mmCIF file of C-alpha atoms in Angstrom:
data_model
loop_
_atom_site.group_PDB
_atom_site.id
_atom_site.type_symbol
_atom_site.label_atom_id
_atom_site.label_comp_id
_atom_site.label_asym_id
_atom_site.label_seq_id
_atom_site.Cartn_x
_atom_site.Cartn_y
_atom_site.Cartn_z
ATOM 1 C CA MET C 1 90.019 95.899 63.025
ATOM 2 C CA SER C 2 90.106 98.760 65.514
ATOM 3 C CA LYS C 3 92.810 101.462 65.225
ATOM 4 C CA ILE C 4 95.829 100.877 67.481
ATOM 5 C CA ASP C 5 95.866 103.171 70.520
ATOM 6 C CA TYR C 6 99.557 103.877 71.110
ATOM 7 C CA THR C 7 99.037 105.289 74.628
ATOM 8 C CA ARG C 8 97.643 101.861 75.551
ATOM 9 C CA VAL C 9 100.470 100.002 73.801
ATOM 10 C CA LEU C 10 103.406 101.725 75.575
ATOM 11 C CA PRO C 11 102.736 100.490 79.155
ATOM 12 C CA CYS C 12 102.041 96.995 77.757
ATOM 13 C CA LEU C 13 105.440 97.030 75.984
ATOM 14 C CA VAL C 14 107.114 97.766 79.340
ATOM 15 C CA THR C 15 105.158 94.856 80.870
ATOM 16 C CA VAL C 16 106.275 92.583 78.013
ATOM 17 C CA ALA C 17 109.893 93.667 78.733
ATOM 18 C CA ASN C 18 109.301 92.512 82.349
ATOM 19 C CA LEU C 19 108.255 89.069 81.024
ATOM 20 C CA LEU C 20 111.180 88.954 78.559
ATOM 21 C CA PHE C 21 113.738 89.651 81.307
ATOM 22 C CA GLY C 22 112.137 86.898 83.435
ATOM 23 C CA PHE C 23 112.487 84.450 80.568
ATOM 24 C CA LEU C 24 116.118 85.524 79.967
ATOM 25 C CA ALA C 25 116.873 85.116 83.718
ATOM 26 C CA ILE C 26 116.027 81.417 83.456
ATOM 27 C CA ILE C 27 118.049 81.016 80.222
ATOM 28 C CA PHE C 28 121.110 82.729 81.796
ATOM 29 C CA ILE C 29 120.929 80.460 84.837
ATOM 30 C CA ILE C 30 120.762 77.373 82.610
ATOM 31 C CA ASP C 31 123.876 78.814 80.941
ATOM 32 C CA SER C 32 125.529 79.100 84.446
ATOM 33 C CA GLN C 33 125.583 82.923 84.278
ATOM 34 C CA VAL C 34 124.293 83.569 87.801
ATOM 35 C CA ASN C 35 124.917 87.311 88.060
ATOM 36 C CA LEU C 36 123.367 87.988 84.667
ATOM 37 C CA GLY C 37 120.338 85.896 85.649
ATOM 38 C CA ALA C 38 119.874 87.794 88.919
ATOM 39 C CA GLY C 39 120.412 91.070 87.026
ATOM 40 C CA MET C 40 117.578 90.187 84.652
ATOM 41 C CA VAL C 41 115.137 89.773 87.560
ATOM 42 C CA LEU C 42 116.248 93.162 88.942
ATOM 43 C CA LEU C 43 115.604 94.701 85.500
ATOM 44 C CA SER C 44 112.131 93.135 85.697
ATOM 45 C CA VAL C 45 111.603 94.907 89.043
ATOM 46 C CA LEU C 46 112.451 98.186 87.290
ATOM 47 C CA MET C 47 110.015 97.454 84.438
ATOM 48 C CA ASP C 48 107.295 96.456 86.934
ATOM 49 C CA SER C 49 107.713 99.725 88.828
ATOM 50 C CA MET C 50 107.453 101.704 85.581
ATOM 51 C CA ASP C 51 104.529 100.137 83.695
ATOM 52 C CA GLY C 52 101.886 101.133 86.250
ATOM 53 C CA LYS C 53 103.242 104.686 86.529
ATOM 54 C CA ILE C 54 103.349 105.127 82.756
ATOM 55 C CA ALA C 55 99.808 103.740 82.411
ATOM 56 C CA ARG C 56 98.520 106.170 85.099
ATOM 57 C CA LYS C 57 100.360 109.135 83.524
ATOM 58 C CA LEU C 58 98.953 108.332 80.075
ATOM 59 C CA LYS C 59 95.542 107.525 81.613
ATOM 60 C CA ALA C 60 95.898 104.155 79.877
ATOM 61 C CA ASN C 61 95.095 101.778 82.735
ATOM 62 C CA SER C 62 93.302 98.758 81.346
ATOM 63 C CA ASP C 63 92.110 95.345 82.466
ATOM 64 C CA PHE C 64 94.205 93.870 79.691
ATOM 65 C CA GLY C 65 97.310 95.622 81.086
ATOM 66 C CA LYS C 66 96.531 94.410 84.588
ATOM 67 C CA GLU C 67 96.188 90.784 83.431
ATOM 68 C CA LEU C 68 99.401 90.999 81.400
ATOM 69 C CA ASP C 69 101.168 92.463 84.426
ATOM 70 C CA SER C 70 100.256 89.480 86.632
ATOM 71 C CA LEU C 71 101.292 87.003 83.946
ATOM 72 C CA SER C 72 104.696 88.703 83.661
ATOM 73 C CA ASP C 73 105.071 88.891 87.440
ATOM 74 C CA ILE C 74 104.576 85.157 87.996
ATOM 75 C CA VAL C 75 107.342 84.449 85.472
ATOM 76 C CA SER C 76 109.847 87.101 86.602
ATOM 77 C CA PHE C 77 109.300 87.094 90.371
ATOM 78 C CA GLY C 78 107.765 83.668 91.009
ATOM 79 C CA LEU C 79 109.229 81.153 88.611
ATOM 80 C CA ALA C 80 112.578 82.728 87.683
ATOM 81 C CA PRO C 81 113.857 83.171 91.303
ATOM 82 C CA ALA C 82 112.533 79.690 92.227
ATOM 83 C CA VAL C 83 114.389 78.017 89.319
ATOM 84 C CA MET C 84 117.517 80.141 89.802
ATOM 85 C CA ILE C 85 117.891 79.411 93.496
ATOM 86 C CA TYR C 86 117.154 75.730 92.970
ATOM 87 C CA VAL C 87 119.938 75.547 90.359
ATOM 88 C CA VAL C 88 122.512 77.701 92.157
ATOM 89 C CA VAL C 89 121.956 76.771 95.803
ATOM 90 C CA TYR C 90 119.602 73.811 96.412
ATOM 91 C CA GLN C 91 120.864 71.430 93.707
ATOM 92 C CA THR C 92 124.142 71.202 95.704
ATOM 93 C CA HIS C 93 123.075 71.758 99.310
ATOM 94 C CA LEU C 94 119.425 70.739 99.638
ATOM 95 C CA PRO C 95 118.317 68.808 96.520
ATOM 96 C CA PHE C 96 115.062 67.212 97.789
ATOM 97 C CA TRP C 97 113.560 69.789 100.130
ATOM 98 C CA GLY C 98 114.989 72.653 98.097
ATOM 99 C CA LEU C 99 113.000 71.492 95.057
ATOM 100 C CA TRP C 100 109.717 71.558 97.013
ATOM 101 C CA LEU C 101 110.636 74.855 98.669
ATOM 102 C CA SER C 102 111.194 76.439 95.257
ATOM 103 C CA ALA C 103 107.885 75.024 93.999
ATOM 104 C CA PHE C 104 106.159 76.366 97.168
ATOM 105 C CA PHE C 105 107.596 79.818 96.538
ATOM 106 C CA ALA C 106 106.256 79.881 92.956
ATOM 107 C CA ILE C 107 102.847 78.567 94.076
ATOM 108 C CA CYS C 108 102.559 81.129 96.894
ATOM 109 C CA GLY C 109 103.466 83.835 94.358
ATOM 110 C CA ALA C 110 100.627 82.680 92.068
ATOM 111 C CA LEU C 111 98.122 82.577 94.975
ATOM 112 C CA ARG C 112 99.235 86.099 95.970
ATOM 113 C CA LEU C 113 98.739 87.446 92.440
ATOM 114 C CA ALA C 114 95.348 85.737 91.965
ATOM 115 C CA ARG C 115 94.113 87.144 95.295
ATOM 116 C CA PHE C 116 95.427 90.608 94.461
ATOM 117 C CA ASN C 117 93.531 90.718 91.159
ATOM 118 C CA VAL C 118 90.291 89.586 92.804
ATOM 119 C CA LEU C 119 90.387 91.727 95.956
ATOM 120 C CA ASN C 120 91.133 95.038 94.196
ATOM 121 C CA VAL C 121 92.224 96.785 97.421
ATOM 122 C CA SER C 122 94.088 99.897 96.333
ATOM 123 C CA ASP C 123 95.236 101.638 99.533
ATOM 124 C CA TYR C 124 97.653 98.976 100.755
ATOM 125 C CA PHE C 125 98.947 95.534 99.804
ATOM 126 C CA ILE C 126 97.628 92.396 101.507
ATOM 127 C CA GLY C 127 100.616 90.099 101.923
ATOM 128 C CA VAL C 128 104.146 90.940 100.761
ATOM 129 C CA PRO C 129 104.105 91.770 97.018
ATOM 130 C CA ILE C 130 105.636 89.118 94.738
ATOM 131 C CA THR C 131 107.837 91.826 93.128
ATOM 132 C CA PHE C 132 109.485 92.439 96.506
ATOM 133 C CA ALA C 133 109.842 88.700 97.307
ATOM 134 C CA GLY C 134 111.282 87.794 93.883
ATOM 135 C CA GLY C 135 113.494 90.884 93.681
ATOM 136 C CA PHE C 136 114.866 90.256 97.190
ATOM 137 C CA MET C 137 115.732 86.607 96.353
ATOM 138 C CA ALA C 138 117.495 87.737 93.143
ATOM 139 C CA LEU C 139 119.450 90.326 95.140
ATOM 140 C CA LEU C 140 120.507 87.625 97.634
ATOM 141 C CA LEU C 141 121.706 85.514 94.711
ATOM 142 C CA LEU C 142 124.251 88.211 93.820
ATOM 143 C CA PHE C 143 125.878 87.472 97.200
ATOM 144 C CA ALA C 144 125.566 83.665 96.968
ATOM 145 C CA GLN C 145 129.356 83.299 97.291
ATOM 146 C CA THR C 146 129.610 85.341 100.501
ATOM 147 C CA ILE C 147 126.530 84.463 102.585
ATOM 148 C CA PRO C 148 125.849 81.015 104.168
ATOM 149 C CA TRP C 149 123.600 78.887 101.902
ATOM 150 C CA GLN C 150 121.144 78.359 104.770
ATOM 151 C CA VAL C 151 119.999 81.986 104.329
ATOM 152 C CA PHE C 152 118.274 81.022 101.067
ATOM 153 C CA PRO C 153 115.804 78.378 102.331
ATOM 154 C CA VAL C 154 115.030 80.447 105.424
ATOM 155 C CA MET C 155 114.342 83.666 103.486
ATOM 156 C CA MET C 156 112.484 81.797 100.765
ATOM 157 C CA LEU C 157 110.144 80.069 103.215
ATOM 158 C CA LEU C 158 109.585 83.318 105.123
ATOM 159 C CA LEU C 159 108.770 85.335 101.981
ATOM 160 C CA SER C 160 106.518 82.529 100.637
ATOM 161 C CA VAL C 161 104.412 82.600 103.816
ATOM 162 C CA LEU C 162 104.431 86.422 103.931
ATOM 163 C CA MET C 163 103.143 86.559 100.337
ATOM 164 C CA ILE C 164 100.022 84.536 101.195
ATOM 165 C CA SER C 165 99.614 86.098 104.677
ATOM 166 C CA SER C 166 97.012 88.717 105.510
ATOM 167 C CA LEU C 167 99.740 91.166 106.514
ATOM 168 C CA GLN C 168 98.866 94.713 105.444
ATOM 169 C CA VAL C 169 101.841 96.236 103.656
ATOM 170 C CA PRO C 170 101.812 100.022 102.955
ATOM 171 C CA LYS C 171 102.256 101.088 99.327
ATOM 172 C CA LEU C 172 105.433 103.079 98.735
ATOM 173 C CA GLY C 173 106.300 105.492 95.931
ATOM 174 C CA LYS C 174 102.832 105.885 94.472
ATOM 175 C CA MET E 1 88.901 84.574 109.053
ATOM 176 C CA SER E 2 86.158 83.085 106.903
ATOM 177 C CA LYS E 3 85.552 79.342 106.968
ATOM 178 C CA ILE E 4 87.313 77.385 104.249
ATOM 179 C CA ASP E 5 84.941 76.272 101.459
ATOM 180 C CA TYR E 6 86.294 72.899 100.331
ATOM 181 C CA THR E 7 84.292 72.807 97.117
ATOM 182 C CA ARG E 8 86.157 75.996 96.124
ATOM 183 C CA VAL E 9 89.526 74.573 97.207
ATOM 184 C CA LEU E 10 89.439 71.365 95.155
ATOM 185 C CA PRO E 11 89.490 72.916 91.648
ATOM 186 C CA CYS E 12 92.202 75.346 92.829
ATOM 187 C CA LEU E 13 94.317 72.384 93.993
ATOM 188 C CA VAL E 14 94.094 70.883 90.504
ATOM 189 C CA THR E 15 95.166 74.274 89.070
ATOM 190 C CA VAL E 16 98.095 74.402 91.506
ATOM 191 C CA ALA E 17 99.096 70.901 90.278
ATOM 192 C CA ASN E 18 99.120 72.338 86.742
ATOM 193 C CA LEU E 19 101.582 75.055 87.930
ATOM 194 C CA LEU E 20 103.671 72.499 89.851
ATOM 195 C CA PHE E 21 104.050 70.242 86.779
ATOM 196 C CA GLY E 22 105.074 73.295 84.726
ATOM 197 C CA PHE E 23 107.756 74.172 87.275
ATOM 198 C CA LEU E 24 108.961 70.540 87.351
ATOM 199 C CA ALA E 25 109.110 70.457 83.535
ATOM 200 C CA ILE E 26 111.725 73.236 83.613
ATOM 201 C CA ILE E 27 113.658 71.528 86.398
ATOM 202 C CA PHE E 28 113.698 68.170 84.519
ATOM 203 C CA ILE E 29 114.975 69.870 81.377
ATOM 204 C CA ILE E 30 117.791 71.572 83.318
ATOM 205 C CA ASP E 31 118.576 68.051 84.558
ATOM 206 C CA SER E 32 118.675 66.860 80.869
ATOM 207 C CA GLN E 33 115.606 64.617 81.357
ATOM 208 C CA VAL E 34 113.804 65.619 78.170
ATOM 209 C CA ASN E 35 111.045 62.987 78.119
ATOM 210 C CA LEU E 36 110.180 63.578 81.775
ATOM 211 C CA GLY E 37 110.077 67.341 81.127
ATOM 212 C CA ALA E 38 107.732 66.929 78.151
ATOM 213 C CA GLY E 39 105.652 64.449 80.189
ATOM 214 C CA MET E 40 105.175 67.075 82.921
ATOM 215 C CA VAL E 41 103.713 69.552 80.413
ATOM 216 C CA LEU E 42 101.333 66.833 79.165
ATOM 217 C CA LEU E 43 100.278 66.204 82.791
ATOM 218 C CA SER E 44 99.624 69.943 83.040
ATOM 219 C CA VAL E 45 97.333 69.665 79.964
ATOM 220 C CA LEU E 46 95.408 66.954 81.849
ATOM 221 C CA MET E 47 95.118 69.137 84.979
ATOM 222 C CA ASP E 48 94.037 72.126 82.880
ATOM 223 C CA SER E 49 91.288 70.093 81.227
ATOM 224 C CA MET E 50 90.052 68.915 84.663
ATOM 225 C CA ASP E 51 90.026 72.034 86.853
ATOM 226 C CA GLY E 52 87.346 73.864 84.872
ATOM 227 C CA LYS E 53 85.150 70.755 84.629
ATOM 228 C CA ILE E 54 85.462 70.099 88.385
ATOM 229 C CA ALA E 55 84.674 73.732 89.186
ATOM 230 C CA ARG E 56 81.563 73.643 86.982
ATOM 231 C CA LYS E 57 80.414 70.327 88.467
ATOM 232 C CA LEU E 58 80.846 71.635 92.030
ATOM 233 C CA LYS E 59 79.374 75.002 91.009
ATOM 234 C CA ALA E 60 82.616 76.477 92.373
ATOM 235 C CA ASN E 61 83.644 78.736 89.494
ATOM 236 C CA SER E 62 85.362 81.788 90.901
ATOM 237 C CA ASP E 63 87.296 84.789 89.676
ATOM 238 C CA PHE E 64 90.126 83.669 91.945
ATOM 239 C CA GLY E 65 90.189 80.275 90.207
ATOM 240 C CA LYS E 66 90.175 81.918 86.782
ATOM 241 C CA GLU E 67 93.134 84.152 87.677
ATOM 242 C CA LEU E 68 95.058 81.231 89.162
ATOM 243 C CA ASP E 69 94.345 79.191 86.028
ATOM 244 C CA SER E 70 95.919 81.835 83.743
ATOM 245 C CA LEU E 71 98.949 82.154 86.011
ATOM 246 C CA SER E 72 99.474 78.373 85.892
ATOM 247 C CA ASP E 73 98.921 78.305 82.103
ATOM 248 C CA ILE E 74 101.619 80.888 81.322
ATOM 249 C CA VAL E 75 104.126 78.801 83.319
ATOM 250 C CA SER E 76 103.156 75.319 82.006
ATOM 251 C CA PHE E 77 102.250 76.132 78.377
ATOM 252 C CA GLY E 78 104.100 79.383 77.709
ATOM 253 C CA LEU E 79 107.346 79.418 79.608
ATOM 254 C CA ALA E 80 108.069 75.689 80.109
ATOM 255 C CA PRO E 81 107.817 74.706 76.391
ATOM 256 C CA ALA E 82 109.774 77.841 75.401
ATOM 257 C CA VAL E 83 112.630 77.018 77.810
ATOM 258 C CA MET E 84 112.562 73.259 77.011
ATOM 259 C CA ILE E 85 112.735 73.710 73.246
ATOM 260 C CA TYR E 86 115.453 76.375 73.567
ATOM 261 C CA VAL E 87 117.563 73.964 75.668
ATOM 262 C CA VAL E 88 116.902 70.762 73.663
ATOM 263 C CA VAL E 89 116.782 72.083 70.085
ATOM 264 C CA TYR E 90 117.813 75.732 69.625
ATOM 265 C CA GLN E 91 120.891 75.835 71.845
ATOM 266 C CA THR E 92 122.545 73.438 69.364
ATOM 267 C CA HIS E 93 120.932 74.299 66.038
ATOM 268 C CA LEU E 94 119.696 77.900 66.232
ATOM 269 C CA PRO E 95 121.173 79.643 69.313
ATOM 270 C CA PHE E 96 120.505 83.298 68.438
ATOM 271 C CA TRP E 97 117.178 83.270 66.585
ATOM 272 C CA GLY E 98 115.931 80.327 68.640
ATOM 273 C CA LEU E 99 116.282 82.356 71.819
ATOM 274 C CA TRP E 100 114.109 85.141 70.448
ATOM 275 C CA LEU E 101 111.640 82.692 68.963
ATOM 276 C CA SER E 102 111.210 81.022 72.361
ATOM 277 C CA ALA E 103 110.754 84.441 73.992
ATOM 278 C CA PHE E 104 108.194 85.361 71.273
ATOM 279 C CA PHE E 105 106.251 82.143 71.970
ATOM 280 C CA ALA E 106 106.058 82.918 75.718
ATOM 281 C CA ILE E 107 105.073 86.553 75.053
ATOM 282 C CA CYS E 108 102.340 85.577 72.545
ATOM 283 C CA GLY E 109 101.055 83.071 75.137
ATOM 284 C CA ALA E 110 100.790 85.873 77.745
ATOM 285 C CA LEU E 111 99.040 88.217 75.296
ATOM 286 C CA ARG E 112 96.601 85.398 74.450
ATOM 287 C CA LEU E 113 95.802 84.742 78.119
ATOM 288 C CA ALA E 114 95.398 88.434 78.998
ATOM 289 C CA ARG E 115 93.033 88.945 76.045
ATOM 290 C CA PHE E 116 91.064 85.808 76.926
ATOM 291 C CA ASN E 117 90.473 87.019 80.497
ATOM 292 C CA VAL E 118 89.318 90.455 79.316
ATOM 293 C CA LEU E 119 87.118 89.410 76.398
ATOM 294 C CA ASN E 120 85.105 86.776 78.269
ATOM 295 C CA VAL E 121 83.756 85.153 75.086
ATOM 296 C CA SER E 122 82.424 81.762 76.121
ATOM 297 C CA ASP E 123 81.115 80.136 72.923
ATOM 298 C CA TYR E 124 84.436 79.775 71.086
ATOM 299 C CA PHE E 125 88.125 80.600 71.550
ATOM 300 C CA ILE E 126 89.649 83.605 69.794
ATOM 301 C CA GLY E 127 93.105 82.485 68.704
ATOM 302 C CA VAL E 128 94.565 79.029 69.353
ATOM 303 C CA PRO E 129 94.477 78.276 73.126
ATOM 304 C CA ILE E 130 97.872 78.317 74.867
ATOM 305 C CA THR E 131 97.112 74.864 76.325
ATOM 306 C CA PHE E 132 96.986 73.459 72.790
ATOM 307 C CA ALA E 133 100.102 75.341 71.627
ATOM 308 C CA GLY E 134 102.202 74.394 74.659
ATOM 309 C CA GLY E 135 100.911 70.828 74.760
ATOM 310 C CA PHE E 136 101.626 70.350 71.047
ATOM 311 C CA MET E 137 105.208 71.641 71.400
ATOM 312 C CA ALA E 138 105.775 69.278 74.361
ATOM 313 C CA LEU E 139 104.426 66.365 72.306
ATOM 314 C CA LEU E 140 106.800 67.260 69.463
ATOM 315 C CA LEU E 141 109.654 67.230 71.959
ATOM 316 C CA LEU E 142 108.998 63.527 72.645
ATOM 317 C CA PHE E 143 109.952 62.928 68.991
ATOM 318 C CA ALA E 144 112.925 65.292 68.946
ATOM 319 C CA GLN E 145 115.261 62.456 67.981
ATOM 320 C CA THR E 146 113.223 61.347 64.954
ATOM 321 C CA ILE E 147 111.923 64.544 63.317
ATOM 322 C CA PRO E 148 114.098 67.193 61.603
ATOM 323 C CA TRP E 149 114.947 70.049 64.019
ATOM 324 C CA GLN E 150 113.561 72.609 61.556
ATOM 325 C CA VAL E 151 110.051 71.453 62.459
ATOM 326 C CA PHE E 152 110.421 73.127 65.887
ATOM 327 C CA PRO E 153 111.023 76.754 64.838
ATOM 328 C CA VAL E 154 108.386 76.489 62.070
ATOM 329 C CA MET E 155 105.703 75.050 64.373
ATOM 330 C CA MET E 156 106.642 77.402 67.210
ATOM 331 C CA LEU E 157 106.359 80.490 65.013
ATOM 332 C CA LEU E 158 103.092 79.280 63.514
ATOM 333 C CA LEU E 159 101.511 78.526 66.906
ATOM 334 C CA SER E 160 102.772 81.861 68.366
ATOM 335 C CA VAL E 161 101.036 83.798 65.583
ATOM 336 C CA LEU E 162 97.896 81.645 65.806
ATOM 337 C CA MET E 163 97.659 82.298 69.549
ATOM 338 C CA ILE E 164 97.450 86.083 69.051
ATOM 339 C CA SER E 165 95.390 85.812 65.843
ATOM 340 C CA SER E 166 91.671 86.538 65.673
ATOM 341 C CA LEU E 167 90.999 82.999 64.431
ATOM 342 C CA GLN E 168 87.783 81.592 65.925
ATOM 343 C CA VAL E 169 88.469 78.118 67.338
ATOM 344 C CA PRO E 170 85.470 75.959 68.345
ATOM 345 C CA LYS E 171 85.433 74.663 71.939
ATOM 346 C CA LEU E 172 85.598 70.899 72.192
ATOM 347 C CA GLY E 173 84.496 68.600 74.983
ATOM 348 C CA LYS E 174 82.599 71.131 77.071
#
């Protein structure tokens, strides 16, 4: 057994927190607690913005951390928003097409993450990042009572396509 | 734009089907259709056993396909069984500890997948594969009415620990 390197463990713990909040988001939505569910995804956005910075500061970037980051991202920003918006919006207003739209969003998120890990472009993003797409949909969910429901399928389809597009998106806050 | 290579697309489509069935598993469980939910995870097991074989046969193995495979696996075999068993078993019998046990299962699954992608050992698995752990929990769920509920937390904890263990598991059916 190799000795545990705590500088490597800390950023991974933050990434695990990202995954945990994504899991809890789905559980809260099943329990009809919409705002708490959306809040969990927004907490995941916070974790996702911190783990990379902590890893760079501690010089603890690792392939393991990068893989774990993607696996957490697909749960928190791909699956959780897709399930949440299906349950809160589509189940009532758009049951058939909404189901496939939610599935499409999660699939585009996975394609985006797989491409990101393979391309290894570091100066800009290619396609809208899944963290932005998932975080934005969770934010919209907080206003589900006040905005027309049609906003959800339109924004979801738009963000799905933008995730797998070749659009170059500048990196902010590096 | 580069020309689409269809031999590379086919195995990825099977992997996307794995992700889709994982997403549908969670949706069916929210809709109280337990057997259909468990059946979706078992379909994901089938897809997961096929994509690698098809890729090897077509000589279309790719890093992109490998990344996409892990992202689908965490959804279908980590998150979906964790959410399903929380909803079907723990919500009634073990609400507090069951929640954390389900989260632990999903987290161990992610750690297992991240380690697998980094280690690149090809002769045997290190730790029980997440496909086996998630598939086994889905299979158990089909018998939820006939087996004591205590079997679920015990098996889930055992499989979680076995996933992140250093146990060498032989590869079958290569």
